[in-house]
PDB file of C-alpha atoms in Angstrom:
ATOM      1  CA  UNK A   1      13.221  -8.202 -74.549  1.00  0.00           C
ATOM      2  CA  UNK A   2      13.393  -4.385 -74.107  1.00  0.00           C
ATOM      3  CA  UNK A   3      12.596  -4.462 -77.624  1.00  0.00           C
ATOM      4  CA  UNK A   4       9.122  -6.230 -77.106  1.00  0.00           C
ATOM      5  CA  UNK A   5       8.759  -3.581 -74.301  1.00  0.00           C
ATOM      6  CA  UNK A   6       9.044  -0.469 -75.736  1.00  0.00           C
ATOM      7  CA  UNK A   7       6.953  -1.466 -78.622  1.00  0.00           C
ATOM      8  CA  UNK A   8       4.307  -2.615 -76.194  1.00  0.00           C
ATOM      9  CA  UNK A   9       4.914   0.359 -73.927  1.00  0.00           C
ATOM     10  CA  UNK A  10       3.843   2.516 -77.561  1.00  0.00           C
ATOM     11  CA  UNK A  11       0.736   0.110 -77.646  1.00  0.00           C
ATOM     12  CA  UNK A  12      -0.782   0.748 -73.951  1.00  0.00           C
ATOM     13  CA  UNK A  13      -0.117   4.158 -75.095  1.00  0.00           C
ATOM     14  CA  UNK A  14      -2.118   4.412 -78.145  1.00  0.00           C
ATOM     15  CA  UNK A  15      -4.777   2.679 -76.381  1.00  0.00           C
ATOM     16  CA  UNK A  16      -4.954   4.760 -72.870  1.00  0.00           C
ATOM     17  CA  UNK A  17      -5.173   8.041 -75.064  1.00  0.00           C
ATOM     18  CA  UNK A  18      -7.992   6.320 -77.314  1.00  0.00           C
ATOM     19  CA  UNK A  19      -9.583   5.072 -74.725  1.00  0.00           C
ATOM     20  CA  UNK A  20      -9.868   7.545 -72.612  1.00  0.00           C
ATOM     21  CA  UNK A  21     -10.882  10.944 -75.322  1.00  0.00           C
ATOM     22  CA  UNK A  22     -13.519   7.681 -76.664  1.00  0.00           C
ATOM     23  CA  UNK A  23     -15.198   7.720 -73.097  1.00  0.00           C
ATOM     24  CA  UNK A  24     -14.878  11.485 -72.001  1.00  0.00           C
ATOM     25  CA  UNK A  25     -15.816  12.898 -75.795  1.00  0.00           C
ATOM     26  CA  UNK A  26     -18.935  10.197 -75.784  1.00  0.00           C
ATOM     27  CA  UNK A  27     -19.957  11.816 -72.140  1.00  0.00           C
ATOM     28  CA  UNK A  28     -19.663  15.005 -73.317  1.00  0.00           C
ATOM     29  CA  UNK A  29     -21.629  14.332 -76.302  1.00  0.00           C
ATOM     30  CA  UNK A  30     -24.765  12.934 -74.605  1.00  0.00           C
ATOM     31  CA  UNK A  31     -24.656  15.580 -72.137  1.00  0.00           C
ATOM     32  CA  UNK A  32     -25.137  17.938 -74.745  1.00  0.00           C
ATOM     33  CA  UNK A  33     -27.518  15.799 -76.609  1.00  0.00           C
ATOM     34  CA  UNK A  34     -29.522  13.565 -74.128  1.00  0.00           C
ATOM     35  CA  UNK A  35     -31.661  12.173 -76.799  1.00  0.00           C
ATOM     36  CA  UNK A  36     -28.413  10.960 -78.638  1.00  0.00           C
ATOM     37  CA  UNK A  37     -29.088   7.052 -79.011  1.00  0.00           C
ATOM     38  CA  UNK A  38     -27.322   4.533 -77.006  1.00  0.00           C
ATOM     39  CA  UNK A  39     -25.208   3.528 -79.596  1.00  0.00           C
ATOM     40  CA  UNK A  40     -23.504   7.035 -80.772  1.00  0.00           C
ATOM     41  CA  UNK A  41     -20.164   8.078 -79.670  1.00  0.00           C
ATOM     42  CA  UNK A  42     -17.704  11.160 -80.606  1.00  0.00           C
ATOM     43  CA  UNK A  43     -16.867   8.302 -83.054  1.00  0.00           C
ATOM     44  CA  UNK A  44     -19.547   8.114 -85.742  1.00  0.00           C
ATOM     45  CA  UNK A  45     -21.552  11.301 -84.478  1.00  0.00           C
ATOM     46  CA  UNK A  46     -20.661  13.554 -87.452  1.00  0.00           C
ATOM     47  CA  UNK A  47     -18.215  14.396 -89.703  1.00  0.00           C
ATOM     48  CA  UNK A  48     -16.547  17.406 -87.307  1.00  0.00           C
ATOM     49  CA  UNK A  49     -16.349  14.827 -84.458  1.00  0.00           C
ATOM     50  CA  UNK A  50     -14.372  12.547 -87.035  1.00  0.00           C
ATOM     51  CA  UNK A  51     -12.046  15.438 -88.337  1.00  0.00           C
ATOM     52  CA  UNK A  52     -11.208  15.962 -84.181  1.00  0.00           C
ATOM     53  CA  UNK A  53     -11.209  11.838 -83.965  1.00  0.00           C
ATOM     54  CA  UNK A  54      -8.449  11.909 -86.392  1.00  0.00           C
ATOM     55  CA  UNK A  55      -6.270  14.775 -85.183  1.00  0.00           C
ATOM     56  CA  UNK A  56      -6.495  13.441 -81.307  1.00  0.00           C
ATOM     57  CA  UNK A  57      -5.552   9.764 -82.855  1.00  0.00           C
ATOM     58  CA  UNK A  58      -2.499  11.387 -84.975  1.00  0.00           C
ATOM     59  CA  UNK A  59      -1.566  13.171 -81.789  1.00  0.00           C
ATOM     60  CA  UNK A  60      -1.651   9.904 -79.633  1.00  0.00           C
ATOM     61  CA  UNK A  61       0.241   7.917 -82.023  1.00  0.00           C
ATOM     62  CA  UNK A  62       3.158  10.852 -81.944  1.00  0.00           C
ATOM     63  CA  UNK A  63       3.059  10.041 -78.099  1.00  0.00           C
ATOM     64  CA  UNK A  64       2.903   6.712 -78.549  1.00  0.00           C
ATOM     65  CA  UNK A  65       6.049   7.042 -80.913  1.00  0.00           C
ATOM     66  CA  UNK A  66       7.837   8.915 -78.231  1.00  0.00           C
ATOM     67  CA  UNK A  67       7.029   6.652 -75.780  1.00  0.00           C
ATOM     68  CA  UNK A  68       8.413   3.463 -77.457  1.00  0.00           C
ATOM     69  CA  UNK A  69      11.561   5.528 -78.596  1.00  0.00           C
ATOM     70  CA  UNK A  70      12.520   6.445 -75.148  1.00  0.00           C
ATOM     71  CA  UNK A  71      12.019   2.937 -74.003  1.00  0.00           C
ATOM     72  CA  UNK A  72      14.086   1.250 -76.886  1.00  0.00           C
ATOM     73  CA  UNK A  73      17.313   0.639 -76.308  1.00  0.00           C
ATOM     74  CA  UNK A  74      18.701   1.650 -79.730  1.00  0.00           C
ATOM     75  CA  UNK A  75      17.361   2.485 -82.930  1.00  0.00           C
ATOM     76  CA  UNK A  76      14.974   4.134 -81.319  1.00  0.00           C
ATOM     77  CA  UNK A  77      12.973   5.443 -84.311  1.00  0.00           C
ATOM     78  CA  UNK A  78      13.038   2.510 -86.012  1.00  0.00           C
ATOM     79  CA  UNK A  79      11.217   1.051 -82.947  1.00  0.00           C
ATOM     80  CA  UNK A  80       8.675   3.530 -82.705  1.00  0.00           C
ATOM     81  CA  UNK A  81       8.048   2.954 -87.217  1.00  0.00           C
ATOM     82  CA  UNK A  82       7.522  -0.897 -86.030  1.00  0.00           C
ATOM     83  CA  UNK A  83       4.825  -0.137 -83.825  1.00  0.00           C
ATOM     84  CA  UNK A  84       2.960   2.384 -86.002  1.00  0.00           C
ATOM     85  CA  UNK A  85       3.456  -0.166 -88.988  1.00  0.00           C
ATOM     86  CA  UNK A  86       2.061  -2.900 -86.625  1.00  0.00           C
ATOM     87  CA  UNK A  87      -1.002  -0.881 -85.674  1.00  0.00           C
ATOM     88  CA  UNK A  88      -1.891   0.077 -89.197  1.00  0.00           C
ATOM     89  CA  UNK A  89      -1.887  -3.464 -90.283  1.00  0.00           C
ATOM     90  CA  UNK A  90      -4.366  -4.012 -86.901  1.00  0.00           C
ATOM     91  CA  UNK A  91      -6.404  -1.440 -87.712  1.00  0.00           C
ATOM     92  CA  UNK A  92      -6.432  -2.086 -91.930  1.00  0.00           C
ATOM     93  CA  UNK A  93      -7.756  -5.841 -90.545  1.00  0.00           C
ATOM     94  CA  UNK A  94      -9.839  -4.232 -88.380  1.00  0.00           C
ATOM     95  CA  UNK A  95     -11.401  -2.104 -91.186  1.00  0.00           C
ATOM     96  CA  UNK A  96     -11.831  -5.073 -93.249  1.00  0.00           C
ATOM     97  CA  UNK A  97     -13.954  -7.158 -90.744  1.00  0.00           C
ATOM     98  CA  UNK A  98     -15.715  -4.475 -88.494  1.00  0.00           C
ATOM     99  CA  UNK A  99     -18.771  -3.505 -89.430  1.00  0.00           C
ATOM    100  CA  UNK A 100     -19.202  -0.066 -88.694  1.00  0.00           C
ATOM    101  CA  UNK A 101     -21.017   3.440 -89.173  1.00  0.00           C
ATOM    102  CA  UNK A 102     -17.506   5.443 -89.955  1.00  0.00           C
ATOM    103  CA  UNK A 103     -16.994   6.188 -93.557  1.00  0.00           C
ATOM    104  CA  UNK A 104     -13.909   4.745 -95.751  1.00  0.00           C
ATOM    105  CA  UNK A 105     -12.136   8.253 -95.343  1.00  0.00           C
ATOM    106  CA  UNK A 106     -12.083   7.612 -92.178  1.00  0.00           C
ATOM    107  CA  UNK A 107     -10.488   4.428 -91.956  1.00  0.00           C
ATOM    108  CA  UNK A 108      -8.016   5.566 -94.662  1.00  0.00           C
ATOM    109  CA  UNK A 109      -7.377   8.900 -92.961  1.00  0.00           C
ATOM    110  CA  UNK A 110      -6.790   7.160 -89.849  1.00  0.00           C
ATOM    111  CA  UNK A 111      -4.377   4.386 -91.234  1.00  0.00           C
ATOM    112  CA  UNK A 112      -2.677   6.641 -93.497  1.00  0.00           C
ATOM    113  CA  UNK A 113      -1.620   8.886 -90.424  1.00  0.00           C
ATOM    114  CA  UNK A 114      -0.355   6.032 -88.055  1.00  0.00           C
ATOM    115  CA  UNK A 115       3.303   5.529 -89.761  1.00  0.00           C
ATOM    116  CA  UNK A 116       4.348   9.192 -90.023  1.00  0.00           C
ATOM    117  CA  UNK A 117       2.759  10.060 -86.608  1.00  0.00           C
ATOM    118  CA  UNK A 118       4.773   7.183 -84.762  1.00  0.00           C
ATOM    119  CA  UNK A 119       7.919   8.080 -86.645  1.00  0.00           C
ATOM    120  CA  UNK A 120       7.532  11.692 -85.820  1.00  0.00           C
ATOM    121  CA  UNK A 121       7.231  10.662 -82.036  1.00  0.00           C
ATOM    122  CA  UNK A 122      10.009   8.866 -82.621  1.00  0.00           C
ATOM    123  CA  UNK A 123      12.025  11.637 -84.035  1.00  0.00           C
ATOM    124  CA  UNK A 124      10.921  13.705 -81.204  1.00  0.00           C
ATOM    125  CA  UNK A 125      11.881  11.649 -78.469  1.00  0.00           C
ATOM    126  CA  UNK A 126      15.432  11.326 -80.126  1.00  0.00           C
ATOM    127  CA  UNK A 127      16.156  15.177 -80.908  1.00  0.00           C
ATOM    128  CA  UNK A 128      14.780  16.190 -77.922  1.00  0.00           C
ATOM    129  CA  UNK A 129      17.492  13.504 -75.857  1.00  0.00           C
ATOM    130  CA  UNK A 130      19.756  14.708 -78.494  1.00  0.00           C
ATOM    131  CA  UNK A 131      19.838  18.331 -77.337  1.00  0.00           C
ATOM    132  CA  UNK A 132      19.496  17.604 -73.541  1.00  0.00           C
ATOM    133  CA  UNK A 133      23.007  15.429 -73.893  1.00  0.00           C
ATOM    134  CA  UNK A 134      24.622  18.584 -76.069  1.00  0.00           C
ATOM    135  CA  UNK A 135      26.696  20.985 -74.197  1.00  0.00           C
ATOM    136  CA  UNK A 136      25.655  24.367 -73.975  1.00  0.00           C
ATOM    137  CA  UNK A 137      27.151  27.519 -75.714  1.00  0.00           C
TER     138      UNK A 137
END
């Protein structure tokens, strides 16, 4: 059960930090540009907004890693590869039946990033427990 838990502790995560730099980038956005239409967002406004898209999703992915690993009761990494592996294949289906404005780099970029980010948050989360637990010299 703790399993299930960190894995969907990684998920809620991923989504609050997506969620949340979707909403505040978008505001930002039309307050610089209040002729933007209704249906732009930091998402598909430009290429430079997608280069930032991608290095804020790689960096909430890391913390979503981290956050699984630290809930996991053992094999803590590997917990935090399952839920980047289970995103990608979310977000590869999602690519294949969402229309949308972003271009295949993107997607790619995006999915290509998700496995190495959560393991690194993984990896994080146990080095950084690893050296709090060592003795000091």
């Amino acid at each position: 059960m703790r399993s299930v838990a960190a894995v969907l502790a990684g998920f809620i995560t991923l989504s609050v930090a997506i969620y949340t730099m979707q909403g505040a980038g978008t505001a930002v956005l039309r307050q610089m540009n209040p002729d933007l239409p209704a249906t732009a967002s930091i998402v598909n406004y430009g290429t430079g907004t997608r280069v930032f898209w991608l290095i804020w999703e790689t960096a909430s992915m890391m913390a979503a890693g981290y956050v699984t690993a630290r809930i996991a009761a053992s094999s803590h990494v590997l917990h935090a590869i399952v839920m980047g592996t289970i995103q990608a294949v979310v977000t590869l289906s999602a690519m294949s039946s969402v229309r949308s404005e972003e271009p295949m780099w993107f997607w790619v970029g995006g999915i290509a990033m998700m496995i190495p980010a959560a393991w690194l948050g993984g990896w994080l989360r146990v080095k950084r427990s690893a050296s709090v637990r060592a003795p000091s010299q």
